[in-house]
Amino acid sequence: MSGYSAGEKLKIALLAVALGGLFGGLLLAYGIDRPELATTVWALGVGPVLVALLVEILHSLRRGEVGLDIVAALSMSAALLFGETLAAAVVAVMYSGGTFLESFAEGRARREMRDLLARVPRTATRHINGALEDVPLDAVAPGDRLLIRQGDVVPVDGTVGSSVAFLDTSALTGESLPVRVEEGGDAMSGSTNAGEAFDLLATRPAADSTYAGIVRLVEQAQASKAPMSRLADRWSLAFLLVTVAIAFSAWWVTGDPIRAVAVLVVATPCPLILAVPVALVAGLSRAAHHGVLIKGAGPLEAMARARTLILDKTGTLTDGRPKIVSASTYGGMVEDDVLRLAAALEQATKHPVAQAIVQEARERGLALPIPTEVTETPGEGLVGRVDDRSVVVGGHRFVSDQLGRTLMGHPALGAGSVLVAVGIDGRIAGHFVMADPLRDDSLGMLSGLRRQGIERILLATGDRRDVAKRITEGLGLDGIRADLSPNEKVLLVLTERKHGPVMMVGDGVNDAPALAAADIGVAMGARGAAASAEAADVVLLVDSVDRLRAGVEIARGARRIALQSVVVGIGLSVIGMIAAALGYLSPVQGALIQEAIDVAVILNALRALRIEPAPADPDHPSLRSSKEGMGRFG
């Protein structure tokens, strides 16, 4: 039993004592006809369970919590007092078995989270002075070159320092296939090396890396308590009063205390206190499996109740990184040749547009030589030599000035687009139109959220209104709020609360205040800022906004299952209590019926572990016409 906690060992021991007392008494009473000894054995089996229950009740009362454990104590005590020792023994088995089953169910529901925690690496292998050394994880600093062997868990966030790496991110994102990451690409801590060994250049210390943040969030989630659970506690008090009222009424009307005992037994324990935590924790586990880290049962329930969605634009609805959307070449130049020379020169700067051009060239498999004689004019462009050719890359006016001539007209630009000109050997060679395009999964995500019950969807952005309108054209949004400061985003969130619970999605530092102000804040955690992830209630571990739809579907499903379990369980318990009060159920029969109810309720709550979000449906009829009108930005 070394794998069990002290609390779990106590639950197992109490269940063993209760089972021993029950079956030992049955053997004495019906096997060797010694009913007087059977009564004693049944009572001895009940004693430890009742004492442990009373201790738990005292601890709960000290915390100001009143629950249905009191009904269990009353039923066992009343059964012993009035000589119904067999019924008391059945209740003891039922109660100890129920608490153990609840613990087992929650343990199964937390399995994905425990697996996540168990994967935390303790050391890293670092290159130093031409040799390798194993160092504690805390000793890794940004800039260190680490060796990631096949099968190793990536210990810190970094970039791939070898030509290619194959990463298994299934434990974090639910993606079953390994991801190919080229040199310079981001590698998220917590992923597993599924290919040959590669070098990793650390960009963050372990404490600030993605995986460490995930572990902290999981630990917070495990310790949380949902509003529904607190509401269940209040329902428990009302149910306790109803139970006691029915029991004493049956005793007072009939003069038979055994009917009161039977009523108490049927009500013990109530599925209300079992179903809610099991279903919600199962929902947390299921969401984590799909790359949606919900920080606790409370945020999960808030996510399920959200009615208004406010979306940031950059990095949320859009990819957040500029891409080439069109290209023009002149003088007989081939597009790939122009791109290769431009990207080779752009390697010398960290400007986002330059990095986008470099990334596009690498994705096309173009070999990029090292540039020489590079001169950068910040915010304007670069001049240098590539393969002994003079190359100029930058804005149209900058390239015109560098070439010493007025250039021909350039391609028309849509709102939010950027033009990059390329000059080679003193002549204009081409133009690239750059834009931050809409994510491919945005339309399917919005369609799915509408079907999940989200009634209002708004865009909140600090960008210009014309850019926001052009990029989101045809998405069917209920409103666009542009040119917003971080404080104005907070004000929008507070204003929209009049329509119901508000969910806000963002990825940048400027979104953190609005995420904290919303009923449920969602951060794009794969590439988003650490500040937004800390302020948010939900973190999307995959760089895919469609995971939001999956998270909402899982949250709503888990909450629905919890409510179903509660309503059905309480309904059956009330019917059983009325039958016991009318004399149709003996205490023993009532105990057996209630045990069946509890097992059914817990098994039903575990259905939340099998919630499988529906696949995205970008061709949903309500938005199909929108998709057709999105143009090149879709």
XYZ file of C-alpha atoms in Angstrom, residues 31-569:
539
model
C -24.250 -19.879 9.134
C -23.969 -21.157 12.707
C -27.173 -19.675 14.169
C -25.596 -17.362 16.773
C -27.641 -14.162 16.347
C -26.534 -12.698 19.705
C -22.858 -12.871 18.653
C -23.772 -11.528 15.213
C -25.273 -8.432 16.804
C -22.019 -7.794 18.688
C -19.842 -8.300 15.586
C -22.027 -5.967 13.523
C -21.775 -3.303 16.228
C -17.974 -3.739 16.413
C -17.744 -3.272 12.659
C -19.790 -0.060 12.851
C -17.855 1.471 15.786
C -14.593 2.567 14.060
C -16.480 3.928 11.046
C -18.818 5.928 13.285
C -15.926 7.322 15.360
C -13.997 8.376 12.229
C -17.168 9.941 10.845
C -17.801 11.934 14.044
C -14.214 13.223 13.983
C -14.664 14.328 10.360
C -17.953 16.050 11.245
C -16.261 17.983 14.086
C -13.487 19.132 11.721
C -16.103 20.244 9.180
C -18.124 22.159 11.782
C -14.921 23.888 12.920
C -14.468 25.080 9.319
C -18.070 26.283 9.245
C -19.209 23.504 6.900
C -22.378 21.497 7.486
C -22.796 18.453 5.262
C -24.716 15.231 4.884
C -22.139 13.269 6.843
C -24.402 14.181 9.764
C -27.190 12.064 8.244
C -24.811 9.094 8.027
C -23.883 9.526 11.703
C -27.555 9.863 12.695
C -28.600 6.776 10.752
C -25.811 4.570 12.185
C -26.425 5.855 15.714
C -30.208 5.447 15.473
C -29.873 1.929 14.000
C -27.580 0.870 16.882
C -29.829 2.522 19.456
C -32.973 0.747 18.265
C -31.326 -2.655 17.767
C -31.087 -2.547 13.948
C -27.429 -3.570 14.025
C -27.531 -5.273 10.614
C -28.833 -2.043 9.049
C -26.116 -0.095 10.894
C -23.493 -2.497 9.512
C -24.833 -2.078 5.972
C -24.766 1.730 6.375
C -21.173 1.529 7.681
C -20.132 -0.469 4.614
C -22.112 1.874 2.383
C -20.553 5.008 3.870
C -16.948 3.743 4.019
C -17.334 2.192 0.563
C -18.803 5.423 -0.793
C -15.952 7.572 0.508
C -13.393 5.101 -0.873
C -15.214 4.975 -4.220
C -15.293 8.784 -4.335
C -11.557 8.896 -3.607
C -10.913 6.293 -6.307
C -13.092 8.160 -8.793
C -11.388 11.491 -8.147
C -8.024 9.756 -8.397
C -8.931 8.397 -11.808
C -10.260 11.789 -12.863
C -6.968 13.448 -11.866
C -4.841 10.888 -13.679
C -3.886 13.155 -16.606
C -2.923 15.890 -14.152
C -0.830 13.519 -12.039
C 0.878 12.255 -15.184
C 1.651 15.864 -16.083
C 3.260 16.473 -12.692
C 5.205 13.191 -12.795
C 6.917 14.243 -16.047
C 8.760 17.187 -14.473
C 12.478 16.705 -15.297
C 14.971 17.187 -12.455
C 18.241 17.685 -14.367
C 19.497 18.821 -17.765
C 22.547 17.910 -19.856
C 24.519 21.060 -20.710
C 27.343 21.660 -23.208
C 30.315 23.332 -21.513
C 33.887 23.700 -22.787
C 33.439 20.972 -25.373
C 32.073 18.480 -22.836
C 28.688 17.480 -21.408
C 27.629 17.776 -17.794
C 24.413 16.990 -15.921
C 23.265 20.005 -13.925
C 20.245 20.679 -11.690
C 17.370 22.210 -13.598
C 17.605 25.448 -11.592
C 21.189 25.913 -12.848
C 20.070 26.288 -16.485
C 20.208 29.895 -17.669
C 19.058 31.585 -20.894
C 21.676 31.055 -23.596
C 22.822 27.646 -22.345
C 23.134 24.926 -24.984
C 21.505 21.695 -23.799
C 21.578 18.189 -25.250
C 18.115 16.615 -25.529
C 18.510 12.869 -26.019
C 15.888 10.642 -27.627
C 13.063 10.108 -25.142
C 14.090 13.055 -22.940
C 11.537 15.611 -21.756
C 12.499 19.132 -22.859
C 13.395 20.762 -19.505
C 13.100 24.486 -20.365
C 11.674 26.663 -23.101
C 14.127 27.225 -25.929
C 14.870 27.102 -29.632
C 16.160 24.152 -31.615
C 19.926 24.451 -32.119
C 20.242 21.522 -34.528
C 19.004 21.196 -38.080
C 15.708 19.571 -37.069
C 13.910 18.068 -34.080
C 10.821 15.885 -33.766
C 8.821 16.668 -30.634
C 5.990 14.658 -29.084
C 3.659 17.203 -27.465
C 0.826 14.763 -26.736
C 1.188 15.033 -22.939
C 0.644 18.791 -23.184
C -1.643 19.277 -26.147
C -3.278 15.942 -26.974
C -1.686 15.991 -30.460
C -0.844 12.370 -31.242
C 1.684 12.944 -34.058
C 5.211 14.291 -33.441
C 5.818 17.865 -34.579
C 8.771 18.696 -36.855
C 10.648 21.780 -35.635
C 13.362 23.323 -37.818
C 16.510 25.009 -36.513
C 15.585 28.201 -34.719
C 12.027 26.994 -34.092
C 10.477 27.124 -30.634
C 10.537 24.014 -28.424
C 8.108 24.019 -25.495
C 9.240 22.592 -22.192
C 7.371 19.425 -21.267
C 7.404 18.002 -24.801
C 9.334 14.772 -25.462
C 12.086 14.222 -28.022
C 10.606 11.659 -30.422
C 13.547 11.685 -32.834
C 17.336 11.815 -32.800
C 19.194 13.787 -30.128
C 19.287 17.537 -30.754
C 20.659 20.695 -29.160
C 18.379 23.186 -27.434
C 19.268 26.822 -26.831
C 17.554 27.817 -23.565
C 15.534 31.039 -23.750
C 14.074 30.975 -20.236
C 15.141 29.619 -16.860
C 13.236 26.557 -15.650
C 11.112 28.495 -13.146
C 9.783 30.790 -15.895
C 9.310 28.127 -18.577
C 5.973 26.963 -19.929
C 6.046 23.585 -18.207
C 6.836 24.997 -14.758
C 3.920 27.394 -15.160
C 1.645 24.520 -16.176
C 2.680 22.527 -13.097
C 1.880 25.503 -10.839
C -1.526 25.899 -12.491
C -2.293 22.187 -12.106
C -1.456 22.316 -8.402
C -3.768 25.323 -7.999
C -6.514 23.518 -9.926
C -6.268 20.444 -7.711
C -6.765 22.553 -4.583
C -9.732 24.536 -5.913
C -13.403 24.295 -5.099
C -16.131 25.142 -7.585
C -19.072 27.477 -6.905
C -21.278 24.494 -7.754
C -19.545 22.533 -4.982
C -20.181 25.369 -2.534
C -23.789 25.506 -3.735
C -23.975 21.747 -3.187
C -22.897 22.325 0.406
C -25.850 24.690 0.880
C -28.193 22.196 -0.768
C -26.811 19.581 1.613
C -27.997 21.608 4.610
C -31.493 21.956 3.128
C -31.577 18.248 2.294
C -30.442 17.434 5.834
C -33.357 19.416 7.282
C -35.841 17.739 4.921
C -34.463 14.288 5.810
C -34.729 14.869 9.558
C -38.242 16.324 9.136
C -39.456 13.270 7.162
C -37.844 10.848 9.646
C -39.351 12.420 12.751
C -42.721 12.905 11.047
C -42.815 9.176 10.208
C -41.918 8.337 13.833
C -44.445 10.806 15.288
C -47.339 9.700 13.029
C -46.785 5.922 13.338
C -45.055 5.708 16.700
C -42.529 3.353 15.088
C -38.909 4.567 15.433
C -37.752 1.950 12.923
C -39.428 3.941 10.140
C -37.344 6.970 11.135
C -34.237 4.787 11.025
C -35.202 3.552 7.544
C -35.677 7.142 6.310
C -32.268 8.190 7.643
C -30.620 5.143 6.106
C -32.086 5.803 2.654
C -30.717 9.375 2.769
C -27.150 8.278 3.606
C -24.914 9.440 2.059
C -26.336 11.840 -0.512
C -25.101 11.784 -4.114
C -25.095 15.574 -3.934
C -21.709 15.589 -2.177
C -20.250 12.871 -4.396
C -21.340 13.705 -7.934
C -20.310 17.357 -8.198
C -16.592 17.099 -7.348
C -16.124 13.873 -9.298
C -17.745 15.272 -12.473
C -15.954 18.623 -12.319
C -12.519 17.143 -11.632
C -13.129 14.681 -14.474
C -13.897 17.687 -16.688
C -10.623 19.374 -15.659
C -8.732 16.208 -16.501
C -10.448 15.824 -19.870
C -9.809 19.441 -20.810
C -6.104 19.092 -19.915
C -5.949 16.066 -22.212
C -7.103 18.314 -25.070
C -4.545 21.047 -24.372
C -6.903 23.307 -22.370
C -5.561 23.934 -18.871
C -8.388 25.163 -16.631
C -7.069 26.470 -13.309
C -9.768 24.912 -11.154
C -13.302 23.636 -10.833
C -14.580 27.200 -10.297
C -13.237 28.486 -13.636
C -14.542 25.327 -15.335
C -18.055 26.070 -14.125
C -17.722 29.759 -15.083
C -16.589 28.696 -18.555
C -19.675 26.523 -18.867
C -21.960 29.457 -17.992
C -20.354 32.101 -20.264
C -22.756 33.886 -22.602
C -20.594 36.689 -24.061
C -17.187 36.226 -25.725
C -14.720 39.101 -26.202
C -11.760 38.337 -28.478
C -8.498 40.172 -28.908
C -7.371 40.312 -32.556
C -3.602 39.978 -32.825
C -2.387 36.521 -31.810
C -5.924 35.338 -31.069
C -8.167 35.655 -34.119
C -5.066 36.269 -36.228
C -1.828 34.319 -36.120
C 0.061 37.227 -34.542
C 2.961 36.878 -36.992
C 3.053 38.567 -40.413
C 3.107 36.319 -43.468
C 3.620 36.825 -47.173
C 0.201 36.986 -48.806
C 1.341 37.965 -52.314
C 4.566 38.543 -54.250
C 5.562 40.399 -57.418
C 8.906 40.042 -59.256
C 10.499 42.170 -61.990
C 13.254 41.930 -64.589
C 12.809 38.219 -65.146
C 13.643 37.342 -61.548
C 12.251 34.099 -60.091
C 10.220 34.517 -56.892
C 12.208 31.916 -54.912
C 15.502 33.578 -55.892
C 14.266 36.980 -54.718
C 12.946 35.456 -51.513
C 16.204 33.558 -50.873
C 18.400 36.657 -51.200
C 16.004 38.827 -49.179
C 15.655 36.248 -46.398
C 19.432 35.724 -46.254
C 19.904 39.446 -45.594
C 16.959 39.588 -43.158
C 18.708 37.001 -40.945
C 20.718 39.957 -39.597
C 17.730 41.534 -37.814
C 15.095 40.449 -35.295
C 12.345 42.635 -36.776
C 9.046 40.617 -36.913
C 8.565 41.258 -40.636
C 12.139 40.188 -41.348
C 11.738 37.023 -39.286
C 8.535 36.225 -41.190
C 10.414 36.419 -44.492
C 13.171 34.182 -43.112
C 10.580 31.678 -41.885
C 8.833 31.608 -45.267
C 12.145 30.879 -47.009
C 12.959 28.048 -44.606
C 9.519 26.535 -45.061
C 10.179 26.469 -48.812
C 13.454 24.632 -48.170
C 15.654 27.488 -49.452
C 19.307 27.492 -48.329
C 20.180 30.829 -46.734
C 23.808 31.975 -46.961
C 25.303 34.272 -44.335
C 25.094 37.965 -45.302
C 28.101 40.312 -45.135
C 28.653 44.080 -44.927
C 25.187 44.495 -43.389
C 23.969 47.960 -42.451
C 20.575 48.348 -40.759
C 18.503 51.496 -40.591
C 16.089 50.786 -37.686
C 12.486 50.776 -38.810
C 13.473 51.278 -42.476
C 15.459 48.331 -43.835
C 18.841 46.697 -44.465
C 21.635 46.913 -46.994
C 24.261 44.188 -47.445
C 25.837 41.578 -49.666
C 24.656 37.996 -50.236
C 26.600 35.629 -52.520
C 28.610 38.663 -53.765
C 25.398 40.408 -54.804
C 24.253 43.769 -53.482
C 20.863 43.375 -51.731
C 18.521 45.996 -50.270
C 15.376 45.048 -48.318
C 12.910 47.428 -46.649
C 10.070 49.824 -47.273
C 9.328 51.049 -50.785
C 10.765 54.547 -50.157
C 13.853 53.194 -48.357
C 14.728 50.847 -51.228
C 14.055 53.655 -53.756
C 16.475 55.972 -51.908
C 19.141 53.243 -51.643
C 18.911 52.466 -55.360
C 19.000 56.174 -56.228
C 16.019 56.031 -58.504
C 12.245 56.419 -58.416
C 10.665 52.986 -58.455
C 7.655 51.909 -60.443
C 4.255 51.627 -58.778
C 3.781 48.922 -56.208
C 0.907 46.455 -55.554
C -2.241 47.807 -53.898
C -2.352 47.271 -50.144
C -5.361 46.278 -48.061
C -5.921 47.593 -44.561
C -3.314 46.246 -42.173
C -0.912 45.134 -44.931
C 2.789 46.014 -45.156
C 4.855 46.303 -48.347
C 8.440 45.000 -48.452
C 10.567 45.964 -51.467
C 13.693 44.077 -52.572
C 16.491 45.541 -54.650
C 19.251 43.389 -56.170
C 22.394 44.720 -57.875
C 21.006 48.249 -58.157
C 17.599 47.318 -59.609
C 14.182 46.627 -58.142
C 13.695 42.843 -58.039
C 10.359 42.369 -56.318
C 7.720 43.280 -53.780
C 6.254 41.168 -50.968
C 2.904 42.074 -49.429
C 2.868 41.091 -45.744
C -0.182 40.769 -43.492
C -1.252 39.154 -40.244
C -3.879 36.739 -41.618
C -6.896 35.331 -39.873
C -6.249 31.933 -38.290
C -7.574 29.038 -40.358
C -9.574 27.699 -37.410
C -11.202 31.008 -36.394
C -14.408 30.510 -38.381
C -14.964 26.947 -37.159
C -14.291 28.032 -33.585
C -16.872 30.844 -33.721
C -19.442 28.578 -35.354
C -18.915 25.936 -32.668
C -19.177 28.450 -29.834
C -22.474 29.757 -31.218
C -23.828 26.208 -31.069
C -22.515 25.853 -27.510
C -24.658 28.777 -26.354
C -22.385 31.828 -26.709
C -24.870 34.577 -27.578
C -22.616 37.607 -28.184
C -19.146 37.651 -29.794
C -17.191 40.913 -29.857
C -13.754 41.923 -31.108
C -11.652 44.146 -28.837
C -8.424 45.459 -30.370
C -5.979 48.319 -30.057
C -5.600 48.281 -33.850
C -7.294 50.680 -36.268
C -10.966 50.114 -36.999
C -10.456 49.768 -40.768
C -7.860 47.016 -40.197
C -10.120 45.193 -37.738
C -13.130 45.387 -40.089
C -11.155 44.164 -43.106
C -9.647 41.165 -41.342
C -12.859 40.047 -39.610
C -15.156 40.687 -42.556
C -17.806 37.969 -42.800
C -17.183 36.402 -39.395
C -20.621 37.429 -38.147
C -19.318 39.257 -35.074
C -21.833 41.149 -32.944
C -19.539 44.141 -32.614
C -16.049 45.523 -33.239
C -14.383 47.776 -30.674
C -11.150 49.230 -32.103
C -8.454 51.698 -30.965
C -8.826 50.442 -27.377
C -6.290 50.948 -24.609
C -5.864 48.213 -21.970
C -8.073 50.202 -19.574
C -10.782 50.548 -22.225
C -10.723 46.770 -22.753
C -11.399 46.362 -19.026
C -14.288 48.833 -19.270
C -15.736 46.876 -22.207
C -15.606 43.648 -20.191
C -17.386 45.272 -17.242
C -20.015 46.827 -19.528
C -20.792 43.536 -21.280
C -21.545 41.776 -17.990
C -25.101 43.081 -18.207
C -25.665 40.461 -20.936
C -24.414 37.583 -18.759
C -21.076 36.015 -17.760
C -18.218 37.284 -19.956
C -15.309 35.268 -21.346
C -12.271 37.215 -22.608
C -9.538 35.736 -24.838
C -6.146 37.357 -25.372
C -2.434 36.682 -25.628
C -0.465 39.831 -24.848
C 0.631 41.755 -21.771
C -1.894 44.451 -22.687
C -4.684 41.860 -22.408
C -3.840 40.820 -18.831
C -6.043 43.442 -17.062
C -9.088 42.516 -19.174
C -8.472 38.792 -18.644
C -8.399 39.350 -14.883
C -11.589 41.471 -15.005
C -13.626 38.935 -17.007
C -15.705 36.182 -15.405
C -13.437 33.764 -17.264
C -10.135 34.869 -18.822
C -8.521 32.695 -21.503
C -4.868 33.104 -22.529
C -3.212 31.827 -25.681
C -0.427 30.182 -23.711
C 1.577 28.499 -26.493
C 3.120 31.789 -27.679
C 1.404 34.338 -25.469
C 2.932 36.522 -22.772
C 3.508 35.083 -19.315
C 1.530 37.978 -17.821
C -1.625 37.030 -19.716
C -1.239 33.349 -18.713
C -0.884 34.298 -15.040
C -3.938 36.599 -15.142
C -6.126 34.107 -17.007
C -8.361 31.360 -15.615
C -7.793 29.131 -18.656
C -4.623 28.629 -20.699
C -4.686 27.156 -24.218
C -1.489 25.094 -24.448
C -1.797 24.674 -28.211
C -1.375 27.520 -30.678
C -4.896 26.915 -31.982
C -7.832 29.101 -31.017
C -10.221 26.227 -31.858
C -9.165 24.615 -28.567
C -11.366 27.270 -26.939
C -14.405 25.612 -28.516
C -13.266 22.226 -27.245
C -12.727 23.633 -23.751
C -16.195 25.190 -23.608
C -17.792 21.964 -24.847
C -15.999 19.923 -22.167
C -16.876 22.435 -19.441
C -20.551 22.459 -20.397
C -20.608 18.666 -20.629
C -19.008 18.192 -17.190
C -21.394 20.686 -15.572
C -24.394 19.058 -17.254
C -23.333 15.605 -16.027
C -22.849 16.935 -12.490
C -26.337 18.450 -12.478
C -27.861 15.299 -13.940
C -26.251 13.198 -11.215
C -27.462 15.528 -8.483
C -31.044 15.800 -9.721
C -31.453 12.071 -10.406
C -29.671 11.057 -7.199
